[in-house]
PDB file of C-alpha atoms in Angstrom:
ATOM      1  CA  MET A   1     -31.524 108.547 -64.151  1.00 45.00           C
ATOM      2  CA  LYS A   2     -27.912 108.626 -64.106  1.00 43.00           C
ATOM      3  CA  HIS A   3     -28.286 110.328 -60.789  1.00 43.00           C
ATOM      4  CA  VAL A   4     -30.428 107.068 -59.606  1.00 42.00           C
ATOM      5  CA  PHE A   5     -28.114 105.018 -60.268  1.00 44.00           C
ATOM      6  CA  ALA A   6     -24.767 106.823 -59.246  1.00 45.00           C
ATOM      7  CA  VAL A   7     -26.664 107.321 -55.500  1.00 44.00           C
ATOM      8  CA  PHE A   8     -27.409 103.572 -56.133  1.00 44.00           C
ATOM      9  CA  ALA A   9     -23.766 102.271 -56.389  1.00 46.00           C
ATOM     10  CA  ILE A  10     -22.674 104.301 -53.610  1.00 49.00           C
ATOM     11  CA  PHE A  11     -25.137 102.759 -51.052  1.00 46.00           C
ATOM     12  CA  ALA A  12     -24.334  99.594 -52.544  1.00 49.00           C
ATOM     13  CA  LEU A  13     -20.360  99.836 -52.181  1.00 49.00           C
ATOM     14  CA  THR A  14     -21.185 101.202 -48.815  1.00 48.00           C
ATOM     15  CA  GLY A  15     -22.793  98.096 -48.494  1.00 51.00           C
ATOM     16  CA  CYS A  16     -20.585  96.176 -49.186  1.00 52.00           C
ATOM     17  CA  ALA A  17     -17.498  97.532 -47.409  1.00 53.00           C
ATOM     18  CA  SER A  18     -19.552  97.347 -43.941  1.00 54.00           C
ATOM     19  CA  LEU A  19     -19.976  93.452 -44.818  1.00 62.00           C
ATOM     20  CA  GLN A  20     -16.323  92.828 -44.905  1.00 73.00           C
ATOM     21  CA  SER A  21     -14.746  91.179 -41.981  1.00 87.00           C
ATOM     22  CA  VAL A  22     -12.347  93.606 -39.879  1.00 89.00           C
ATOM     23  CA  PRO A  23      -8.372  93.875 -41.331  1.00 92.00           C
ATOM     24  CA  THR A  24      -7.462  93.819 -37.625  1.00 93.00           C
ATOM     25  CA  GLU A  25      -3.991  92.615 -38.372  1.00 93.00           C
ATOM     26  CA  ALA A  26      -3.541  95.199 -41.479  1.00 94.00           C
ATOM     27  CA  ILE A  27      -4.765  97.692 -39.458  1.00 96.00           C
ATOM     28  CA  THR A  28      -1.959  96.683 -36.678  1.00 93.00           C
ATOM     29  CA  ARG A  29       0.886  97.369 -39.021  1.00 94.00           C
ATOM     30  CA  LEU A  30      -0.278 100.774 -39.717  1.00 96.00           C
ATOM     31  CA  PRO A  31       1.431 103.744 -38.118  1.00 96.00           C
ATOM     32  CA  VAL A  32      -0.601 105.644 -35.822  1.00 96.00           C
ATOM     33  CA  VAL A  33      -1.082 109.600 -35.946  1.00 97.00           C
ATOM     34  CA  ARG A  34      -2.839 111.697 -33.131  1.00 97.00           C
ATOM     35  CA  VAL A  35      -4.485 114.479 -34.230  1.00 95.00           C
ATOM     36  CA  GLY A  36      -3.041 117.330 -34.713  1.00 92.00           C
ATOM     37  CA  SER A  37       0.568 115.887 -36.034  1.00 95.00           C
ATOM     38  CA  GLN A  38       1.983 115.679 -39.167  1.00 94.00           C
ATOM     39  CA  PRO A  39       0.941 112.281 -41.267  1.00 93.00           C
ATOM     40  CA  PRO A  40       3.207 110.367 -42.974  1.00 92.00           C
ATOM     41  CA  GLU A  41       3.071 111.219 -46.686  1.00 90.00           C
ATOM     42  CA  THR A  42       3.574 107.774 -48.567  1.00 87.00           C
ATOM     43  CA  MET A  43       1.634 105.562 -46.629  1.00 92.00           C
ATOM     44  CA  GLU A  44      -2.097 104.567 -45.203  1.00 95.00           C
ATOM     45  CA  TYR A  45      -1.949 105.506 -41.055  1.00 96.00           C
ATOM     46  CA  VAL A  46      -4.536 105.523 -38.298  1.00 97.00           C
ATOM     47  CA  THR A  47      -5.850 108.414 -36.897  1.00 97.00           C
ATOM     48  CA  PHE A  48      -5.825 108.750 -33.191  1.00 97.00           C
ATOM     49  CA  TYR A  49      -7.987 111.324 -30.848  1.00 97.00           C
ATOM     50  CA  PRO A  50      -7.117 110.412 -27.250  1.00 97.00           C
ATOM     51  CA  ALA A  51      -9.366 111.179 -24.363  1.00 97.00           C
ATOM     52  CA  GLY A  52      -9.417 114.304 -23.019  1.00 97.00           C
ATOM     53  CA  PHE A  53      -7.303 116.339 -25.605  1.00 96.00           C
ATOM     54  CA  ALA A  54      -8.916 119.467 -27.522  1.00 96.00           C
ATOM     55  CA  PHE A  55      -9.154 118.783 -30.992  1.00 94.00           C
ATOM     56  CA  PRO A  56     -10.379 121.220 -33.758  1.00 93.00           C
ATOM     57  CA  VAL A  57     -13.954 121.250 -35.299  1.00 93.00           C
ATOM     58  CA  LYS A  58     -14.597 123.428 -38.233  1.00 93.00           C
ATOM     59  CA  LEU A  59     -17.735 124.323 -39.644  1.00 92.00           C
ATOM     60  CA  ASN A  60     -17.931 126.119 -42.967  1.00 93.00           C
ATOM     61  CA  ALA A  61     -20.977 127.576 -44.368  1.00 92.00           C
ATOM     62  CA  THR A  62     -20.900 128.167 -48.515  1.00 93.00           C
ATOM     63  CA  GLY A  63     -23.301 128.116 -50.769  1.00 94.00           C
ATOM     64  CA  SER A  64     -25.397 130.773 -53.485  1.00 96.00           C
ATOM     65  CA  LEU A  65     -27.641 131.812 -50.401  1.00 92.00           C
ATOM     66  CA  PHE A  66     -24.704 133.264 -48.008  1.00 92.00           C
ATOM     67  CA  ALA A  67     -23.842 136.981 -49.600  1.00 95.00           C
ATOM     68  CA  SER A  68     -20.089 135.899 -48.680  1.00 95.00           C
ATOM     69  CA  ALA A  69     -19.066 132.345 -46.996  1.00 94.00           C
ATOM     70  CA  SER A  70     -18.069 132.032 -42.976  1.00 94.00           C
ATOM     71  CA  ARG A  71     -15.749 129.903 -41.492  1.00 94.00           C
ATOM     72  CA  VAL A  72     -15.977 128.905 -38.059  1.00 94.00           C
ATOM     73  CA  GLU A  73     -13.303 127.146 -35.308  1.00 95.00           C
ATOM     74  CA  SER A  74     -14.005 125.923 -31.962  1.00 95.00           C
ATOM     75  CA  GLN A  75     -12.516 122.736 -29.607  1.00 96.00           C
ATOM     76  CA  ALA A  76     -13.869 119.729 -28.858  1.00 95.00           C
ATOM     77  CA  ILE A  77     -12.863 116.796 -26.133  1.00 96.00           C
ATOM     78  CA  LEU A  78     -13.941 113.120 -26.364  1.00 96.00           C
ATOM     79  CA  ALA A  79     -14.763 110.921 -23.211  1.00 96.00           C
ATOM     80  CA  LYS A  80     -13.040 108.275 -24.862  1.00 95.00           C
ATOM     81  CA  ASP A  81     -10.137 107.217 -26.997  1.00 97.00           C
ATOM     82  CA  LEU A  82     -10.933 106.910 -30.776  1.00 97.00           C
ATOM     83  CA  TYR A  83      -8.728 104.937 -33.295  1.00 97.00           C
ATOM     84  CA  LEU A  84      -9.898 105.832 -37.078  1.00 97.00           C
ATOM     85  CA  TYR A  85      -9.309 103.999 -39.971  1.00 96.00           C
ATOM     86  CA  LYS A  86     -10.736 104.345 -43.015  1.00 94.00           C
ATOM     87  CA  TYR A  87     -15.061 103.163 -41.878  1.00 93.00           C
ATOM     88  CA  TRP A  88     -13.613 100.975 -39.056  1.00 96.00           C
ATOM     89  CA  ALA A  89     -13.086 102.329 -35.001  1.00 97.00           C
ATOM     90  CA  SER A  90     -11.752 101.319 -32.149  1.00 96.00           C
ATOM     91  CA  HIS A  91     -11.597 102.252 -28.446  1.00 96.00           C
ATOM     92  CA  ASP A  92      -8.136 100.520 -27.834  1.00 96.00           C
ATOM     93  CA  GLY A  93      -6.711 100.605 -30.962  1.00 95.00           C
ATOM     94  CA  LYS A  94      -6.942  96.527 -30.500  1.00 94.00           C
ATOM     95  CA  THR A  95     -10.266  95.586 -31.368  1.00 94.00           C
ATOM     96  CA  TRP A  96     -11.939  97.205 -34.458  1.00 96.00           C
ATOM     97  CA  GLU A  97     -15.087  97.296 -35.603  1.00 95.00           C
ATOM     98  CA  ASN A  98     -17.234  99.068 -38.425  1.00 95.00           C
ATOM     99  CA  SER A  99     -17.570 102.892 -37.302  1.00 95.00           C
ATOM    100  CA  HIS A 100     -21.286 102.731 -37.395  1.00 93.00           C
ATOM    101  CA  LYS A 101     -21.345 100.066 -34.727  1.00 94.00           C
ATOM    102  CA  LEU A 102     -19.182 101.966 -32.724  1.00 93.00           C
ATOM    103  CA  ILE A 103     -19.999 105.203 -32.955  1.00 94.00           C
ATOM    104  CA  GLY A 104     -23.317 106.988 -33.749  1.00 94.00           C
ATOM    105  CA  VAL A 105     -23.220 110.095 -35.263  1.00 93.00           C
ATOM    106  CA  GLU A 106     -26.402 112.273 -36.321  1.00 95.00           C
ATOM    107  CA  PHE A 107     -26.181 115.729 -37.645  1.00 92.00           C
ATOM    108  CA  GLY A 108     -28.775 118.605 -37.719  1.00 94.00           C
ATOM    109  CA  GLY A 109     -29.691 121.946 -37.428  1.00 92.00           C
ATOM    110  CA  GLY A 110     -31.695 124.532 -39.207  1.00 93.00           C
ATOM    111  CA  PHE A 111     -33.063 128.146 -39.597  1.00 91.00           C
ATOM    112  CA  ASP A 112     -34.706 129.606 -36.697  1.00 91.00           C
ATOM    113  CA  VAL A 113     -35.503 133.285 -34.939  1.00 93.00           C
ATOM    114  CA  LYS A 114     -32.323 132.507 -33.589  1.00 91.00           C
ATOM    115  CA  GLY A 115     -30.518 131.994 -37.032  1.00 92.00           C
ATOM    116  CA  LEU A 116     -28.860 128.886 -38.582  1.00 90.00           C
ATOM    117  CA  GLN A 117     -27.888 126.499 -36.156  1.00 91.00           C
ATOM    118  CA  ALA A 118     -25.880 123.215 -37.011  1.00 91.00           C
ATOM    119  CA  ASN A 119     -25.953 120.700 -34.219  1.00 92.00           C
ATOM    120  CA  ILE A 120     -23.356 117.599 -34.451  1.00 92.00           C
ATOM    121  CA  LYS A 121     -23.899 114.483 -31.575  1.00 94.00           C
ATOM    122  CA  LEU A 122     -21.619 111.480 -31.642  1.00 92.00           C
ATOM    123  CA  GLU A 123     -22.870 108.798 -29.009  1.00 93.00           C
ATOM    124  CA  ALA A 124     -20.424 105.753 -28.258  1.00 90.00           C
ATOM    125  CA  LYS A 125     -22.515 102.560 -28.719  1.00 85.00           C
TER     126      LYS A 125
END
């Protein structure tokens, strides 16, 4: 029963966060750090993924079903600029929305005769 309550609490908190108004003024005061750069140690920051810039994508395969853990790293390039701060997102660094309203994220995959496949799909809304 404790687990049911914990899951409910997580969904409730996430839902409440999405109902909050965007703290645009506070976000614009934060430093913007480009992906791959060193972030500030003592303060929050906005992460910037510029369009056309190759950034790392890492897949970790772990768990008791694997004989050994595995890690694969590749690169991805976004078609549009993307700024991220907590659960807020922006394409221009000025107009902010809840990230779920701006970006559609889908994870999927499974086993078949070709092996284990993992899929990530990002859609601009």
